[in-house]
Short mmCIF file of C-alpha atoms in Angstrom, two decimals:
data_model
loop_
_atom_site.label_atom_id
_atom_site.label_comp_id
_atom_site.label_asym_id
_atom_site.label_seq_id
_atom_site.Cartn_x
_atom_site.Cartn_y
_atom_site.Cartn_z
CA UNK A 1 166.38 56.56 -16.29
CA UNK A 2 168.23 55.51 -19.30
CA UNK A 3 166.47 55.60 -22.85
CA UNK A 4 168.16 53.43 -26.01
CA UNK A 5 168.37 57.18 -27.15
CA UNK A 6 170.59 58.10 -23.89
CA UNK A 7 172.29 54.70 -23.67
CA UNK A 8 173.51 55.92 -27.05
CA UNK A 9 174.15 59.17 -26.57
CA UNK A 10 176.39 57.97 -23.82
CA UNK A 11 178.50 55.16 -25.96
CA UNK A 12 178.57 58.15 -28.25
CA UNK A 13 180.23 60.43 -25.54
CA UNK A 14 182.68 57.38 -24.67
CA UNK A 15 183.83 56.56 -28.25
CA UNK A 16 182.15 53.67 -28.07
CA UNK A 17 179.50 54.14 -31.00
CA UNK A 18 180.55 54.12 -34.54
CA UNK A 19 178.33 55.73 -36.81
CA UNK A 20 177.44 54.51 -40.49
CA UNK A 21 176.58 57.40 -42.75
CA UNK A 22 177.05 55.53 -45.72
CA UNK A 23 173.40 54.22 -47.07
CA UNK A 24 173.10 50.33 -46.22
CA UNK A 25 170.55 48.27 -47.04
CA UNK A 26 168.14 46.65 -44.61
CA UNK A 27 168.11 43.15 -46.33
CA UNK A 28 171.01 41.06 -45.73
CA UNK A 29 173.28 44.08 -45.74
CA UNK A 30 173.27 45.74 -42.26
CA UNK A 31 172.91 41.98 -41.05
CA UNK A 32 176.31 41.06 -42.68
CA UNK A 33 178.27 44.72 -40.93
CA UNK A 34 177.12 44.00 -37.75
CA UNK A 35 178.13 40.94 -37.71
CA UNK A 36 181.67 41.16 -38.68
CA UNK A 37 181.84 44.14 -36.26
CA UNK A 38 181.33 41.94 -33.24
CA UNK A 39 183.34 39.62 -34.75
CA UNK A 40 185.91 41.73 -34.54
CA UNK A 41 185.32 43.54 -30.95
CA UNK A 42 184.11 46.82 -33.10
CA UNK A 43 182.36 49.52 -31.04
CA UNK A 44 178.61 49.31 -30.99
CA UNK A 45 177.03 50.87 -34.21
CA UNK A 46 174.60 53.04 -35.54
CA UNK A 47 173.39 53.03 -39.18
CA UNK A 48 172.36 56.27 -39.64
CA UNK A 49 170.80 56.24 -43.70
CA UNK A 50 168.44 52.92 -44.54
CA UNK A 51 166.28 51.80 -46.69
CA UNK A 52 163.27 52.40 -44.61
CA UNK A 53 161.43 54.43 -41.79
CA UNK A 54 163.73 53.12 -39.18
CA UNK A 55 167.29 53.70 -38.50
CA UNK A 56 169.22 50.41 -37.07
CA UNK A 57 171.92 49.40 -34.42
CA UNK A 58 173.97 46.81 -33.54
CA UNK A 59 176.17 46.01 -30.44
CA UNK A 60 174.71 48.37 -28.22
CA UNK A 61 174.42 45.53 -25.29
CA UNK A 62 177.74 43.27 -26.10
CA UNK A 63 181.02 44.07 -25.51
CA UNK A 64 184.38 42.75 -26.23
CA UNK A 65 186.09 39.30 -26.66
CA UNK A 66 187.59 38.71 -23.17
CA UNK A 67 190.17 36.18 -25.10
CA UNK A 68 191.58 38.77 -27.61
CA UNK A 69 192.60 41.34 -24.55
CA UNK A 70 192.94 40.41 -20.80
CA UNK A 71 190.97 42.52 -18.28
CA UNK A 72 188.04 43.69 -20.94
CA UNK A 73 184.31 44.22 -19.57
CA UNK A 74 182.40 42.55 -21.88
CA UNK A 75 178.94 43.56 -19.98
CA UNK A 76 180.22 47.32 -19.58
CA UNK A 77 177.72 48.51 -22.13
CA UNK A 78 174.68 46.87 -20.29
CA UNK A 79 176.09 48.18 -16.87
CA UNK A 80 175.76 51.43 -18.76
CA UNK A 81 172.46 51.04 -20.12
CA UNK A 82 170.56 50.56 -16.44
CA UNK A 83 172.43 53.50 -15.12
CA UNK A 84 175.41 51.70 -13.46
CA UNK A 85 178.37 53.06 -15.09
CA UNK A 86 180.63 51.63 -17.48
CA UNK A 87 182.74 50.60 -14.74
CA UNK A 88 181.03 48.52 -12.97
CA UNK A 89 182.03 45.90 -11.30
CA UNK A 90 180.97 42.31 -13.07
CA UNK A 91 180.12 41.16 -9.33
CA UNK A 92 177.98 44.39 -8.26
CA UNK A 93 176.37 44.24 -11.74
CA UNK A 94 175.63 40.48 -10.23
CA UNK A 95 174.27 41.58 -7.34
CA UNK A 96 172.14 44.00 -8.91
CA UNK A 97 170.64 41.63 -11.44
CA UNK A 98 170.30 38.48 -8.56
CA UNK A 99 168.41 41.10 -5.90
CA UNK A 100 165.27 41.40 -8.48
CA UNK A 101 164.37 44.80 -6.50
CA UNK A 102 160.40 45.56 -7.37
CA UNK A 103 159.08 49.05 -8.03
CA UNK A 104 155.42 49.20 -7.35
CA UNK A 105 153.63 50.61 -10.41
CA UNK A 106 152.01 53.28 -8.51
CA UNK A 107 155.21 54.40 -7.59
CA UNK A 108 156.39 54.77 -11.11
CA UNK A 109 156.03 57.74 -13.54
CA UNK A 110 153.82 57.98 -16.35
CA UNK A 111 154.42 59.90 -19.10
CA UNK A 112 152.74 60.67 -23.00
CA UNK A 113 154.26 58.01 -25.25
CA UNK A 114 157.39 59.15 -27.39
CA UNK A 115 155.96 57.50 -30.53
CA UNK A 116 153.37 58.91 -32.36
CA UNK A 117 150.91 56.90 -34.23
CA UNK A 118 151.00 57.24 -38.08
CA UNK A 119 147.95 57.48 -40.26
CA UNK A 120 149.11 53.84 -42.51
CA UNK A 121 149.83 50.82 -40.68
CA UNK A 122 152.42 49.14 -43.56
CA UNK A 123 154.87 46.96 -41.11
CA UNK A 124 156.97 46.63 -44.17
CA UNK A 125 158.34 50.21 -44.68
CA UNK A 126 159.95 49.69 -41.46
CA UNK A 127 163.03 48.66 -43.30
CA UNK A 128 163.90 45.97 -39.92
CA UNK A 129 166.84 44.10 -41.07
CA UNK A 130 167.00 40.47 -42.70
CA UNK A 131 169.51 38.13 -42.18
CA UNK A 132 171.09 35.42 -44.71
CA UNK A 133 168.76 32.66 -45.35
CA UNK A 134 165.76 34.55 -43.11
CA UNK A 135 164.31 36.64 -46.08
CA UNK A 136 162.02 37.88 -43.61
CA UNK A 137 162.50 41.50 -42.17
CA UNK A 138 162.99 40.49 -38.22
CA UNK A 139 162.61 41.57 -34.88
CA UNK A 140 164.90 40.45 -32.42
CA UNK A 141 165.70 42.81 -29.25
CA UNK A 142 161.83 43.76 -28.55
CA UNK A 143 159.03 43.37 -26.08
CA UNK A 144 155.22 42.27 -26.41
CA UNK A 145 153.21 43.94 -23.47
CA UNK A 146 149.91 42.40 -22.65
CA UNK A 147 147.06 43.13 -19.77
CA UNK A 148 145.38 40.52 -18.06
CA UNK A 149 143.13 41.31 -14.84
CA UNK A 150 144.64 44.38 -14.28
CA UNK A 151 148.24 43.78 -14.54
CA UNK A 152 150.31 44.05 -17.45
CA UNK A 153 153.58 41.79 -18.17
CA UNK A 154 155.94 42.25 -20.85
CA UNK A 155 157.98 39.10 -22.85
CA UNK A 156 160.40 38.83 -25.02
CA UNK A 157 159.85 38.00 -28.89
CA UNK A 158 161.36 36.69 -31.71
CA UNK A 159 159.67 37.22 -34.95
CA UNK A 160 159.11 38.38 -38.55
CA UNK A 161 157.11 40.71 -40.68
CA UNK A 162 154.41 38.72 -42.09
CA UNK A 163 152.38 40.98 -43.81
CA UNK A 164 151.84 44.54 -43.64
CA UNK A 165 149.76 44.58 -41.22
CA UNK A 166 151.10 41.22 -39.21
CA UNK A 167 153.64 39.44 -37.55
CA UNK A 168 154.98 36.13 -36.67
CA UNK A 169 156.59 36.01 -33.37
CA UNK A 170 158.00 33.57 -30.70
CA UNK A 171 157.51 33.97 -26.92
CA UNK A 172 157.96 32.34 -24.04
CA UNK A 173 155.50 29.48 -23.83
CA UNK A 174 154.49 29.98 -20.42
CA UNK A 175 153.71 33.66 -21.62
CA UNK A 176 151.29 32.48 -23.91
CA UNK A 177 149.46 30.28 -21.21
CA UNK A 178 149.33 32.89 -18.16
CA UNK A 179 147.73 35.39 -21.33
CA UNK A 180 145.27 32.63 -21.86
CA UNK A 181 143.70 33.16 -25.75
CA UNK A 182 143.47 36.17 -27.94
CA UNK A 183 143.92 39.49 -26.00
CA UNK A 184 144.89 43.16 -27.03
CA UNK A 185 148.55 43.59 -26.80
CA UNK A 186 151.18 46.28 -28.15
CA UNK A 187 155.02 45.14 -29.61
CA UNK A 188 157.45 47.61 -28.89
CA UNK A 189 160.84 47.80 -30.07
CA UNK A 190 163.58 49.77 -29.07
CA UNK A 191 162.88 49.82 -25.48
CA UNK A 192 165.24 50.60 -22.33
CA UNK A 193 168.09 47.77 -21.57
CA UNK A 194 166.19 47.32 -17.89
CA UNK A 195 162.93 46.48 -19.59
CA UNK A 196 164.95 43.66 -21.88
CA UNK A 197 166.66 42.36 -18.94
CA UNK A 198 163.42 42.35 -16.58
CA UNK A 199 161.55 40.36 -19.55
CA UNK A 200 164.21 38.11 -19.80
CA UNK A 201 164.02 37.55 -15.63
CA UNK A 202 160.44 37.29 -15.91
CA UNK A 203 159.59 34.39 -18.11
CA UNK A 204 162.58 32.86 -19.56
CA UNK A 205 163.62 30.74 -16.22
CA UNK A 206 161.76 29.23 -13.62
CA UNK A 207 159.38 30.92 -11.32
CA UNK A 208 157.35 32.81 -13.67
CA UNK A 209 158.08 36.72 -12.74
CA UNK A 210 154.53 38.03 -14.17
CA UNK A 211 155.23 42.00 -12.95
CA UNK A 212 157.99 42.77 -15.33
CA UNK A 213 157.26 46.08 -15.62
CA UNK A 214 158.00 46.49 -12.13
CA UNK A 215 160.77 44.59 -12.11
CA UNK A 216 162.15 47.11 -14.94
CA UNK A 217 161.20 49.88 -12.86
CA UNK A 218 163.42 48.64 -9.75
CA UNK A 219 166.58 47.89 -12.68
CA UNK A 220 165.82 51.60 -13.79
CA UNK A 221 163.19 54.30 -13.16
CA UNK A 222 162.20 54.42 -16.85
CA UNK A 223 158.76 55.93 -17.22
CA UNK A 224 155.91 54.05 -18.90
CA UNK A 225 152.98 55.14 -20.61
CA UNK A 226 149.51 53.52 -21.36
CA UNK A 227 148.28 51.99 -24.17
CA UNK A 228 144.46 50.85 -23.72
CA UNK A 229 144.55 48.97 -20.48
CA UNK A 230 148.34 47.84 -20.77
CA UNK A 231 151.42 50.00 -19.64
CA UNK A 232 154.21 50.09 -22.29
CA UNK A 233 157.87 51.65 -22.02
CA UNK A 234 156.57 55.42 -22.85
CA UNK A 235 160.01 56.22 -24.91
CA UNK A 236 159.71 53.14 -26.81
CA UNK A 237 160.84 54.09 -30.94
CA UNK A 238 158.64 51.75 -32.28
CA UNK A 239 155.10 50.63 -31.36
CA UNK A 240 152.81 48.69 -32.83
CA UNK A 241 149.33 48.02 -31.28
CA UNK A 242 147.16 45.26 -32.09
CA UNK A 243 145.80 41.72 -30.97
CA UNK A 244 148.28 38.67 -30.25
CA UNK A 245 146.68 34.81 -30.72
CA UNK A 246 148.41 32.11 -29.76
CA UNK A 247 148.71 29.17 -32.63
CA UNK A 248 149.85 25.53 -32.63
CA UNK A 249 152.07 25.65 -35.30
CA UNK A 250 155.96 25.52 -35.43
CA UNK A 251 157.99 28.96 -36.20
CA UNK A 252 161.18 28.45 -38.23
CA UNK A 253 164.23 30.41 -38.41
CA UNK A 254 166.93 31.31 -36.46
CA UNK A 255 166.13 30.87 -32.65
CA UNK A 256 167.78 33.81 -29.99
CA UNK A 257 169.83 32.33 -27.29
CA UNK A 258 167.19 32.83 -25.17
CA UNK A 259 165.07 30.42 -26.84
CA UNK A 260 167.11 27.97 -25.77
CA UNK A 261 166.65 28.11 -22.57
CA UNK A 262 163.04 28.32 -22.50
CA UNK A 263 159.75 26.52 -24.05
CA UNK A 264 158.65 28.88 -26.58
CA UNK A 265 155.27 28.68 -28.39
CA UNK A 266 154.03 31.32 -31.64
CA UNK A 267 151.87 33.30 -31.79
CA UNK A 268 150.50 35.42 -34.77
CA UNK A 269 150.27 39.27 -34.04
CA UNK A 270 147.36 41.48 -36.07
CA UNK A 271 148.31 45.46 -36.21
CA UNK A 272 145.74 48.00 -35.91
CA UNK A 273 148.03 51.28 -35.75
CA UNK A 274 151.63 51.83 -36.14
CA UNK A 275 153.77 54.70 -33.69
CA UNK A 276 156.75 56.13 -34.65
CA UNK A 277 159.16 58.52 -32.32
CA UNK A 278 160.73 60.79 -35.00
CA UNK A 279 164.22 59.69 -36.87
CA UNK A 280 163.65 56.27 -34.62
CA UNK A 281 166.51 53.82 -33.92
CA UNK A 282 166.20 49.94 -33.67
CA UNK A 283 168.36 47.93 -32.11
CA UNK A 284 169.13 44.74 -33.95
CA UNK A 285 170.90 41.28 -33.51
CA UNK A 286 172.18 39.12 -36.47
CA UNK A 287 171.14 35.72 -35.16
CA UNK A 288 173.25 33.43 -35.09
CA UNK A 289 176.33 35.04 -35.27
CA UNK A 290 179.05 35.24 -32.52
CA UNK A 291 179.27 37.33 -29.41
CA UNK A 292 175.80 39.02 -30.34
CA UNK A 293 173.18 41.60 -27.96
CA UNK A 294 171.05 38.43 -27.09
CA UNK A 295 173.95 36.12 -26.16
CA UNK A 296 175.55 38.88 -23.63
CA UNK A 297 171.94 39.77 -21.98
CA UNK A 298 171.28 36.05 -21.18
CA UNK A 299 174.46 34.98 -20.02
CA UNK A 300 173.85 37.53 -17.29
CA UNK A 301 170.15 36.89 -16.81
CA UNK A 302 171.40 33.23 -16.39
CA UNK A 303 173.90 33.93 -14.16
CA UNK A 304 172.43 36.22 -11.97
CA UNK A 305 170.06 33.55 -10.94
CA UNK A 306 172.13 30.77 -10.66
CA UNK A 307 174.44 33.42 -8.32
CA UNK A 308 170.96 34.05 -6.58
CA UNK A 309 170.05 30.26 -6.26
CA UNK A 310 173.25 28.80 -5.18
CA UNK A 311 174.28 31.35 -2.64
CA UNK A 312 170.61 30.53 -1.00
CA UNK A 313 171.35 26.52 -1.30
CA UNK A 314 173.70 26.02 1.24
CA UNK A 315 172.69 28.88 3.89
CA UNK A 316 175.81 30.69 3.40
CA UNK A 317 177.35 32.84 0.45
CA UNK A 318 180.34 31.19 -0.85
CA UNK A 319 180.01 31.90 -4.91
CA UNK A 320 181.86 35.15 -5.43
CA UNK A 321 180.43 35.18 -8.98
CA UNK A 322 179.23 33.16 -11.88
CA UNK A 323 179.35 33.76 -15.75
CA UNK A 324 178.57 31.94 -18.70
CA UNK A 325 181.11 33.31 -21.01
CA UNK A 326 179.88 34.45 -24.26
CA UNK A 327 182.58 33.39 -25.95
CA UNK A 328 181.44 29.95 -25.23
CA UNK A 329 178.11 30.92 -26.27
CA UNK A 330 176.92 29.51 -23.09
CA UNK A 331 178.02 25.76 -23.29
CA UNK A 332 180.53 26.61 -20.54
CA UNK A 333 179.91 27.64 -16.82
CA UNK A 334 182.53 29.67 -14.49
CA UNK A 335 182.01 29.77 -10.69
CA UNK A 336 184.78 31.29 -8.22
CA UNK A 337 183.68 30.03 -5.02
CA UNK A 338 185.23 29.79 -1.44
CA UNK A 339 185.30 25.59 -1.36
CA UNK A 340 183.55 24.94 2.20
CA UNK A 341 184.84 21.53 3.08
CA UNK A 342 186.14 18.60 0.66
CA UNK A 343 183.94 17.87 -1.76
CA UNK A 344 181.93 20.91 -1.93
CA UNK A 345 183.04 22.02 -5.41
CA UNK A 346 181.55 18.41 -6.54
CA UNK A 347 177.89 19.50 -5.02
CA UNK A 348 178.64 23.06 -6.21
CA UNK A 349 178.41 21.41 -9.88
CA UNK A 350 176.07 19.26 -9.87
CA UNK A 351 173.67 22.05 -8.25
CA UNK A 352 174.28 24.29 -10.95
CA UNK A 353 174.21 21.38 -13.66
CA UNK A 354 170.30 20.77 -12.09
CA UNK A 355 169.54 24.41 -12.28
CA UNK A 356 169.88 25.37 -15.92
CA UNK A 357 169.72 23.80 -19.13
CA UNK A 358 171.92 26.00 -21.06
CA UNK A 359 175.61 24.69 -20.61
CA UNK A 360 177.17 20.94 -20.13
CA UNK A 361 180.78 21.84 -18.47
CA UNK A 362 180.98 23.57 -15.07
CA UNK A 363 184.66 25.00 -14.25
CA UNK A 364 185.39 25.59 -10.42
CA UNK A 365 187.55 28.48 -10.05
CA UNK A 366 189.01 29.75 -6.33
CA UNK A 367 187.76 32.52 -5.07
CA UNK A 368 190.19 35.02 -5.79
CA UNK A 369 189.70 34.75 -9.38
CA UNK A 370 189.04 37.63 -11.26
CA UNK A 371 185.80 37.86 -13.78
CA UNK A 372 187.50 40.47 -16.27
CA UNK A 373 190.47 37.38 -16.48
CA UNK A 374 188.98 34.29 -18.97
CA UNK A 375 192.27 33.91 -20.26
CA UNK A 376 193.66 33.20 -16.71
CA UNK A 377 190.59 30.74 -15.50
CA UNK A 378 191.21 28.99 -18.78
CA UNK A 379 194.76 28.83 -18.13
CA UNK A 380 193.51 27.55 -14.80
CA UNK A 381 191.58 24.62 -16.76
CA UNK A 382 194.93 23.14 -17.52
CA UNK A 383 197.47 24.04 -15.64
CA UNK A 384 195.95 24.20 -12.34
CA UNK A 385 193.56 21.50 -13.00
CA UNK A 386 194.81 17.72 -13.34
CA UNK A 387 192.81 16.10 -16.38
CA UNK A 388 193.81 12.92 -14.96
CA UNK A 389 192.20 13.89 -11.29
CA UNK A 390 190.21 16.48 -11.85
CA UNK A 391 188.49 16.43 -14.55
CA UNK A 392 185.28 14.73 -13.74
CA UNK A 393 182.54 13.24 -16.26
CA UNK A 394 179.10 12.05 -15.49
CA UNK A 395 177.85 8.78 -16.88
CA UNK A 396 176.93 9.40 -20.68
CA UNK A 397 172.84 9.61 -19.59
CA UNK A 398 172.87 13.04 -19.61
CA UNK A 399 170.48 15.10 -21.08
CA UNK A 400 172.12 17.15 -23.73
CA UNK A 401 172.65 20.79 -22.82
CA UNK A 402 170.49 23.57 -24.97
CA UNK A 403 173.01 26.11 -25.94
CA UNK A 404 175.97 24.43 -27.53
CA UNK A 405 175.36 23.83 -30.83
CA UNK A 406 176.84 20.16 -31.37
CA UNK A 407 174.59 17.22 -30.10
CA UNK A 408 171.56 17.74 -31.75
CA UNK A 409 170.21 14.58 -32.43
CA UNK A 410 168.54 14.30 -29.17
CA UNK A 411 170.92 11.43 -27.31
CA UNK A 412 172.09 11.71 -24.29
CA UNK A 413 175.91 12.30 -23.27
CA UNK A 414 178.32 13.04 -20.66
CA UNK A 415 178.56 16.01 -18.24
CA UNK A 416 182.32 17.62 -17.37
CA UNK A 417 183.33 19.39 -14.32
CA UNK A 418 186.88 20.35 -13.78
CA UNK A 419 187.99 21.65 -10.27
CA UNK A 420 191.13 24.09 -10.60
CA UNK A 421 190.62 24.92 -6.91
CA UNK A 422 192.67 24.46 -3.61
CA UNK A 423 191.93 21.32 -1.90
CA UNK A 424 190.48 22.85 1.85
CA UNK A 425 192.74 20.52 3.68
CA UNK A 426 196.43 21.48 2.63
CA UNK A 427 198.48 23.75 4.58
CA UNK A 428 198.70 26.97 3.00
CA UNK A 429 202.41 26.35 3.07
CA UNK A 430 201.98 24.11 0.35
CA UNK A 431 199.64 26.05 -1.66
CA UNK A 432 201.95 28.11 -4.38
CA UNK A 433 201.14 31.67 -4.99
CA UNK A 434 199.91 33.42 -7.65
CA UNK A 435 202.45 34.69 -10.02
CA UNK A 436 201.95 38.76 -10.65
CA UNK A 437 203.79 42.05 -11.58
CA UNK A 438 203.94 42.72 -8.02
CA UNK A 439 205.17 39.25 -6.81
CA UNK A 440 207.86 38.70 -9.26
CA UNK A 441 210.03 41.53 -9.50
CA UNK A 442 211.62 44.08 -6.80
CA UNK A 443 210.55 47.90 -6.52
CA UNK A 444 212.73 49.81 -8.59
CA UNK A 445 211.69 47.28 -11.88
CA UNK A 446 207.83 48.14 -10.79
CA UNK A 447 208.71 51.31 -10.93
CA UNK A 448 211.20 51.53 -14.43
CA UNK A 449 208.43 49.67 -15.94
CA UNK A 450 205.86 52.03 -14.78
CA UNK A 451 207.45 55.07 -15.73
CA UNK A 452 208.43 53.58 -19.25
CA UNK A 453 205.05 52.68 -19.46
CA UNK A 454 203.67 55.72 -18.68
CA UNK A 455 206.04 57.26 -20.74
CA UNK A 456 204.70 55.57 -23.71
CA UNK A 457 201.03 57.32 -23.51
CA UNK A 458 199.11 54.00 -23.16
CA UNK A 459 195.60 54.55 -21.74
CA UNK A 460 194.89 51.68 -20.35
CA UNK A 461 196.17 50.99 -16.53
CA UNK A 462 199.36 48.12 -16.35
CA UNK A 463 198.06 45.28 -14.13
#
């Protein structure tokens, strides 16, 4: 089990967690550090003395820039946060994420709630953060749990502080119809990383995956707690209990990225009782900014079912892995794949192009291509890849893709794939070989440039 507490504890113990002691504001302020901290592949941070009741953070699920420095793990920190390790492989992390193991509830373990509820319900002292433009105090990495007919299901929301005593949130449309009208529901924010990624799973993509909680369970064995008749995340920081209703009107703002990929609808949220753990901590994510928490945890939602759905399609298991590089805030698809037979990587693109809305360029790497390498598959765009031959659009009719942020006047456009594979029917003869360290100088250089290497105290391993 891994709390947002331990998950920080542990960046903390790594050197990954940089601590603000210095007081910083909740409006606009915090928003404009954290920002510029991912912007410049900072550790994750912790602003320990706000404005209001709650203490913030920021980066806790992204990682690194893969273009600024080869062989980074950009998804390290969410390895870390369901127990994995922060070296975790970016295909086992796959694997993890694509099996959707289930943990029956009964199995789980039910504890008292961390939080305890206050005597004032005044949403405002909170101190959440704002961000430029918003002037709204927002929530961005939380959870609303609701119970219908016994079972509970958890979403994820987008929203502001309305009034003391309400807020304005975006969900998952599909959310909003299975809880069909006004029902008692509690918002929780800084919850476990496997409860944000099993919301994510559940109703952001197709298929509707109503037993989250479960599903968070079989990420992690967090305990839960209950609330009424619904079963929270029981070391949640921040709960606040009350009725959701559903209402046809538009919500404005900054969207998350996983809006994007989703129908949303809004919903207005009515508190009845605040909870607090003591000293709580809030995880936070400016929207709109670069390389952000919600960008990183749906590029690997998003991945790990198009790994799941396209290793199913053909009867075999071809993909090695998939990722939607962050970088690329999701406009761009990677897929290493063994190519089956001429013509396969064509079909491989066009199934993944019909299985998610997010990006509008598929790139078709081979299959020994490493996912901790962007620099080298974008290398492999160009050099490997003839633009004249390989580079493949579709007819401008299609639809235009949700993440990207250009082409947003609703016309349709072209799709791109690029193949920078092996065609299956050369010789291998003719096939040239990568170029590495080992491959391109003799023994005693490896070794002279090891041992000066060494000799300089770097840390990090020469590849």
């Amino acid at each position: 089990m891994t709390s947002l507490r331990e998950h920080l504890d542990a960046l903390r113990a790594a050197d990954d967690l940089l601590t603000v002691d210095e007081r910083v504001h909740w409006d606009e302020e915090g928003a404009i550090v954290a920002t510029e901290a991912l912007r410049h592949n900072c550790e994750a941070i912790h602003f320990g003395s706000t404005s209001g009741e709650v203490d913030f953070a920021s980066g806790v699920y992204a990682g690194p820039d893969q273009i600024s420095s080869r062989h980074h793990r950009p998804w390290r920190r969410i390895a870390a946060s369901i127990g994995l390790g922060r070296e975790c492989e970016y295909a086992d992390l796959l694997d993890v994420l694509s099996d959707r193991e289930m943990r029956p509830i009964e199995d789980a373990v039910f504890v008292d709630p961390a939080a305890t509820v206050e005597d004032d319900v005044d949403l405002y002292s909170l101190g959440l953060p704002t961000v430029a433009d918003e002037g709204r105090q927002l929530l961005t990495l939380g959870l609303v749990a609701v119970e219908r007919d016994g079972t509970t299901s958890w979403a994820p929301v987008r929203g502001y502080v309305h009034r003391s005593s309400r807020l304005r949130i975006s969900v998952p449309r599909r959310f909003v119809d299975w809880c069909d009208g006004e029902r008692p529901a509690s918002v929780v924010l800084g919850v476990p990383g496997a409860s944000l990624l099993a919301a994510l799973q559940g109703w952001t993509q197709d298929g509707g995956l109503i037993k989250v909680p479960q599903r968070a369970c079989g990420l992690d064995d967090i305990p839960l707690s209950r609330v009424g008749d619904r079963v929270v995340p029981a070391s949640a920081e921040v709960r606040v209990d009350g009725t959701i209703r559903p209402v046809d009107e538009s919500f404005e703002g900054s969207s998350a990225i996983w809006e994007r990929g989703c129908e949303t609808a809004a919903a207005v949220f009515g508190a009845d009782s605040l909870a607090l753990r003591e000293d709580p901590v809030v995880p936070f994510t400016p929207l709109g900014a670069p390389l952000t928490d919600d960008i990183h945890l749906t590029s690997l939602v998003e991945a790990a079912a198009l790994f799941r759905r396209v290793n199913r399609y053909w009867g075999v298991s071809p993909v090695s892995w998939i990722q939607l590089p962050v970088e690329g805030r999701l406009g761009l698809c990677l897929v290493s794949s063994e190519i089956l037979y001429s013509g396969f990587d064509w079909q491989l693109a066009n199934a993944l192009f019909s299985f998610s809305e997010f990006f509008d360029k598929v790139l078709v790497l081979d299959e020994y291509a490493e996912p901790t390498d962007l620099a080298r598959a974008l290398d492999d765009m160009w050099v490997k890849a003839h633009p004249g031959n390989d580079w493949i659009f579709s007819d401008p009719n299609a639809p235009a893709a949700s993440a990207p942020m250009y082409r947003r006047d609703g016309e349709t456009g072209s799709r791109l794939y690029i193949s920078a594979t092996w065609d299956p029917r050369w010789d291998e003869d003719y096939i040239a070989p990568r170029v590495t360290f080992e491959s391109s100088f003799p023994e005693n250089i490896r070794e002279s440039a090891l041992d000066r290497w060494n000799d300089l105290g770097f840390d990090e391993e020469i590849r």
